[in-house]
Each structure stands twice: as structure tokens, then as C-alpha cells.
Short mmCIF file of C-alpha atoms in Angstrom, two decimals:
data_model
loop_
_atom_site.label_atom_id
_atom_site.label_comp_id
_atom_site.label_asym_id
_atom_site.label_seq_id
_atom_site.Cartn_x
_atom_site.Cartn_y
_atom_site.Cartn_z
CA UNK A 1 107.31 102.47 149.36
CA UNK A 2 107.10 98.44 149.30
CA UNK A 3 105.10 97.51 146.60
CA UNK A 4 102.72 94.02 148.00
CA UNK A 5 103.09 90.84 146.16
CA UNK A 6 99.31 90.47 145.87
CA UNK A 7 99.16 93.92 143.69
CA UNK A 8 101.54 92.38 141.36
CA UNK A 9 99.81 88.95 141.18
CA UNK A 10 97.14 90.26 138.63
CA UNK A 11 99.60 92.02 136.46
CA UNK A 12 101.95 88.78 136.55
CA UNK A 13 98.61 86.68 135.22
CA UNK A 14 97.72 89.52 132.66
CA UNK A 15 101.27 89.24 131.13
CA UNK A 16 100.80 85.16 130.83
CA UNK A 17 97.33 85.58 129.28
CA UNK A 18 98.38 88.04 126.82
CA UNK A 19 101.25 85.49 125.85
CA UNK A 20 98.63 82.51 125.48
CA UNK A 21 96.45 84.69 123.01
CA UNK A 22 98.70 84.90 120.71
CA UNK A 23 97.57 83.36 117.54
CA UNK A 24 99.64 80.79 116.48
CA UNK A 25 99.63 80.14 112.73
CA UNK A 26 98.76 76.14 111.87
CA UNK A 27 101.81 74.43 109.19
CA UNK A 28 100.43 73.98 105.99
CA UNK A 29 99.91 69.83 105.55
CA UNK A 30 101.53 68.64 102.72
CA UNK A 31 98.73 66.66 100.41
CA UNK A 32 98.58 65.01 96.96
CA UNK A 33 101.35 65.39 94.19
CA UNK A 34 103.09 67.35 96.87
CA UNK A 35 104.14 64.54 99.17
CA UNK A 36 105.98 62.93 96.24
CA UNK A 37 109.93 63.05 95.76
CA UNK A 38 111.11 63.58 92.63
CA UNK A 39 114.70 62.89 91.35
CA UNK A 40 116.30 66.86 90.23
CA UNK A 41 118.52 66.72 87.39
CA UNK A 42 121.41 66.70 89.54
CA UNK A 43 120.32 63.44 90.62
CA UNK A 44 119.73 64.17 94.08
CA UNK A 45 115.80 63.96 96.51
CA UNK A 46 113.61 67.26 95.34
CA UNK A 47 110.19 66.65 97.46
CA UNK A 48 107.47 68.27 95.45
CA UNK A 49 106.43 69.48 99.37
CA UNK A 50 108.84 73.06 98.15
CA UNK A 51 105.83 74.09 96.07
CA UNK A 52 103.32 73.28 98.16
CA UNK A 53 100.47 76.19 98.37
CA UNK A 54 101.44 77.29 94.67
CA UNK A 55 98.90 76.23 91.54
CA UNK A 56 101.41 74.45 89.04
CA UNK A 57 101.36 72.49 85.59
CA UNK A 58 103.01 69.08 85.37
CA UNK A 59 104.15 68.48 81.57
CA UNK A 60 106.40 65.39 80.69
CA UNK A 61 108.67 66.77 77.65
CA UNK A 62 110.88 65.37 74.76
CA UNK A 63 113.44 68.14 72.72
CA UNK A 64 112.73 66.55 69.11
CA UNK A 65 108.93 66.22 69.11
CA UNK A 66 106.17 68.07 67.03
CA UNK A 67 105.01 69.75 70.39
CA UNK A 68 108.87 70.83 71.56
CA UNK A 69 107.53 74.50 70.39
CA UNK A 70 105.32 74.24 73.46
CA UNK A 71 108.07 74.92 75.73
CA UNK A 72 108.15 78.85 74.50
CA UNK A 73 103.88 78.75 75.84
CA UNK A 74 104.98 76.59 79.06
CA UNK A 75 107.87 79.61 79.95
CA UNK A 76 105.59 82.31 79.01
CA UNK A 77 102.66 80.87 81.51
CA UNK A 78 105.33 80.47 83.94
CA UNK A 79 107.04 84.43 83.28
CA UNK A 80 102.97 85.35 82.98
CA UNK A 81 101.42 83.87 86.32
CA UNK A 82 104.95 83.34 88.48
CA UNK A 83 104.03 86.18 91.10
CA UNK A 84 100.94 85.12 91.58
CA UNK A 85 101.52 81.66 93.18
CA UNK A 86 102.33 79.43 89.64
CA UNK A 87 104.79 77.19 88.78
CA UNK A 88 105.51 74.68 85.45
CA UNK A 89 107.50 71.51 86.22
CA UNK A 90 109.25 69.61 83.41
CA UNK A 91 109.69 66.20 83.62
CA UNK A 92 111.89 65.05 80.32
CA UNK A 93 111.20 61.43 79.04
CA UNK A 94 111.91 59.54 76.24
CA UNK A 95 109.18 57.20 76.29
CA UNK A 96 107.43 57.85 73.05
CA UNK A 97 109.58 57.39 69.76
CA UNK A 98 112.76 58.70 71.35
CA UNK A 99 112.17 61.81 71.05
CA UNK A 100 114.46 62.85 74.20
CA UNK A 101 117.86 60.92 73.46
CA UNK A 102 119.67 63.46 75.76
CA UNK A 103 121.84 63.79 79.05
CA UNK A 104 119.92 65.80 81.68
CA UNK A 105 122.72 68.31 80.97
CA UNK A 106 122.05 68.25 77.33
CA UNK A 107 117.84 68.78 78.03
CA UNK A 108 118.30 71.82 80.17
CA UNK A 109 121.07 73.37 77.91
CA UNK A 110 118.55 72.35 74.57
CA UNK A 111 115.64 74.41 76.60
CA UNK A 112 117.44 77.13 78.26
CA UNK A 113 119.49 77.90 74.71
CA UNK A 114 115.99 77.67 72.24
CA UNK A 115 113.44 78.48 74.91
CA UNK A 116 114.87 80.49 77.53
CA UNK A 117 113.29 78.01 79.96
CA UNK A 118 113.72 78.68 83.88
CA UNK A 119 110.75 76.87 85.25
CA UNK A 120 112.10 73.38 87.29
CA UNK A 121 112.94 70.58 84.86
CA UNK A 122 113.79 67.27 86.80
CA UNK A 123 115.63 64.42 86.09
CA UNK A 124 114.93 62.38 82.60
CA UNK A 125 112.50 59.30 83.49
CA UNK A 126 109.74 57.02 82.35
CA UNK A 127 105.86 58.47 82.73
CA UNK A 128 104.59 55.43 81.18
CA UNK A 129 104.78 51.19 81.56
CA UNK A 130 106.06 49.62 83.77
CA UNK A 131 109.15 51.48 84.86
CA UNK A 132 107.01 55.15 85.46
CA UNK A 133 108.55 57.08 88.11
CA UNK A 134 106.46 57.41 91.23
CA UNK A 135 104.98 60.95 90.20
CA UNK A 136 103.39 59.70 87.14
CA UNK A 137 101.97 56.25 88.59
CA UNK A 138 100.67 58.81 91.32
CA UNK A 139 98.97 60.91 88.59
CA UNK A 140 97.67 58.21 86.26
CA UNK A 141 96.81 55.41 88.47
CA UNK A 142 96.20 57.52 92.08
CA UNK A 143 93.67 58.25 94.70
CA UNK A 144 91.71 60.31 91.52
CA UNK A 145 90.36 57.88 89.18
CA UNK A 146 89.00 60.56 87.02
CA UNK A 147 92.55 61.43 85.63
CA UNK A 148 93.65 57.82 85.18
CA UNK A 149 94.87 56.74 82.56
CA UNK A 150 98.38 55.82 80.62
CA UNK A 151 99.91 59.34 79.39
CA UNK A 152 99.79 59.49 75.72
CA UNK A 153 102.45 61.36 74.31
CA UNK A 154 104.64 63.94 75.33
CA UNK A 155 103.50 67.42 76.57
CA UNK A 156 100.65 66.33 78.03
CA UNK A 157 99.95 68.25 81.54
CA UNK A 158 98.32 68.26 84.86
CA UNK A 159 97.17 71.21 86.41
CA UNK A 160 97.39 70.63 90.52
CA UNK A 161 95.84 72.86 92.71
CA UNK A 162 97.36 74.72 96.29
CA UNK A 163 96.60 71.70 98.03
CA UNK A 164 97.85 69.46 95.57
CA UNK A 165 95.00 67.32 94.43
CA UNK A 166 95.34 67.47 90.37
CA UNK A 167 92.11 69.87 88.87
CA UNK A 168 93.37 69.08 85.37
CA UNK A 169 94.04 66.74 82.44
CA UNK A 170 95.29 68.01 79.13
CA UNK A 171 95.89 66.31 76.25
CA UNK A 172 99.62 67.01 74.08
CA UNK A 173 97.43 69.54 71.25
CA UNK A 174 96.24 71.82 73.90
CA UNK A 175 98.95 74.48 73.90
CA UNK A 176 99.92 76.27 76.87
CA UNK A 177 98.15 79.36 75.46
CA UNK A 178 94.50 77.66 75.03
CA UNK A 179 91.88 79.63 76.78
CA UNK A 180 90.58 76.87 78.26
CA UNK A 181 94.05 75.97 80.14
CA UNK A 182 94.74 79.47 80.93
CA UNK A 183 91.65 79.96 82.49
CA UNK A 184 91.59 76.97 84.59
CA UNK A 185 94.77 77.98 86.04
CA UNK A 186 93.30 81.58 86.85
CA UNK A 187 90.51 80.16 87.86
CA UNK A 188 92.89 78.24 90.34
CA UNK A 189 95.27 80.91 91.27
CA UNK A 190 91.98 83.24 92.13
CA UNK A 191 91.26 80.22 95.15
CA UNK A 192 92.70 80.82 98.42
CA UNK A 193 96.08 79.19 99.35
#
């Protein structure tokens, strides 16, 4: 039996339909701190774009400061909230008393031998004056006045958001276990990515 070409028209045009309704899933844009480039501490590009659609917590660091403790807190919020979208990135500096005199490979032996630390840490560099990296001029002089201002010692932090617009300012004292910090980043990972 011969089969007509106009009975298979309709079936042809169902089969193209059916491939045009397929829901196609839009690519997250890239906003904020998350279009910056960073320097890693291997020296080489590390666009802040990898951690796009997670919460995380900015901290410039220093291994011989009064606040150094606060790395144990910072690795513990990022053990704590990792599966559910966070992420703490360490950017060593020795901008205030010179209280980070190492190598990169020094820093991230210093924190991984006393602290255990596994969260990102990126390449040692100025957060404040004249010669701040990018990052920082982006976080204290950027499109959000309401968080400008020159950083004013080390372990101070900036909570960004999914999209990465910065939600939060914290001074050094506020430890990474302060209830006010900890719930501004559940408060943050509870939004929709």
C-alpha cells in the first residue's frame, strides 16, 4: 500500500513543532563583582564569572594580624554553607602594617598548615591607595556608593549576592561567626539563584 505524501505532511509539521517547543534555558549574565578578573596565586587570569550564581564573602587577609584567627570562622562558614551555593574568597595583602610579608606560596602553606583553609585565596595585592587591584576599586569606589569607602584594615568582608551586586559591608571585629553575618548570608543563600 503507497502511503500519500499529503498524509505525511501533518506528521512532518508535528515533528518540527514539537522541536520548536522545546524550552530553551537563557545563560546566566554575568553582573557585578563577577565580571572582574582577578590574578590566582599562580599568577595567571581567574574571572570571578566561575562563581557566578553562588552567595560568597570577599575578605582581604594578612597571616600576622590580631584578626589572622578569623581564618578558622571564614573555613568553617565556607565547610558550613559550601553545598548550599557559598563560597569565601581570600585576597592576601599587606597593606596595613605589614602584616602579610609572604610569597603567595608561603600565604597558602601559612593557612592551609594553621587553618586548614580550602576556600580560593588569590594572588597577594593592594585593596587600598593608589595601587588597589581592580576588585577592590570595584568594591570601594563602584556603581554602589553605599559601600564606598577606603578598606580599613585587614579582614574586612563583602558579602555579594547570586547576581553579584555586593549586599554587605563588614567591618575587621565582626567575626565570621556573628549572627548578624551569618544570617545575612542565609538570608542570601535562601534567594533564588
Amino acid at each position: 500500500m503507497k502511503t500519500s505524501p499529503l498524509i505525511l505532511l501533518p506528521l512532518v509539521v508535528l515533528s518540527i513543532a514539537g522541536v520548536a517547543a522545546k524550552k530553551v534555558e537563557p545563560a546566566k549574565s554575568v553582573q557585578g563583582v563577577y565580571t572582574q578578573i582577578v590574578t590566582d596565586m599562580d599568577g595567571k587570569p581567574a574571572p570571578l564569572s566561575a562563581y557566578a550564581g553562588k552567595v560568597a564573602m570577599i575578605v582581604n587577609t594578612a597571616s600576622r594580624c590580631g584578626f589572622t584567627p578569623q581564618y578558622e570562622g571564614l573555613q568553617a562558614l565556607q565547610a558550613k554553607y559550601r553545598d548550599k551555593g557559598f563560597v569565601v574568597l581570600g585576597f592576601p595583602s599587606n597593606d596595613f602594617m605589614w602584616q602579610e610579608p609572604g610569597s603567595n606560596s608561603e600565604i597558602k602553606l601559612f593557612c592551609q598548615k594553621n587553618y586548614k583553609v580550602d576556600f580560593p585565596l588569590f594572588n597577594k595585592d593592594h585593596v587600598k591607595g593608589s595601587e588597589k587591584q581592580a576588585l577592590y576599586k570595584y568594591l570601594t569606589e563602584g556603581p554602589q556608593a553605599e559601600f564606598h569607602g577606603e578598606i580599613g584594615w585587614n579582614f574586612e568582608k563583602f558579602l555579594i549576592g547570586r547576581d553579584g551586586r555586593i549586599v554587605g559591608r563588614y567591618k575587621s571585629g565582626i567575626a565570621p561567626d556573628d549572627g548578624k553575618l551569618t544570617g545575612a548570608i542565609e538570608a542570601e543563600l535562601g534567594k533564588a539563584g
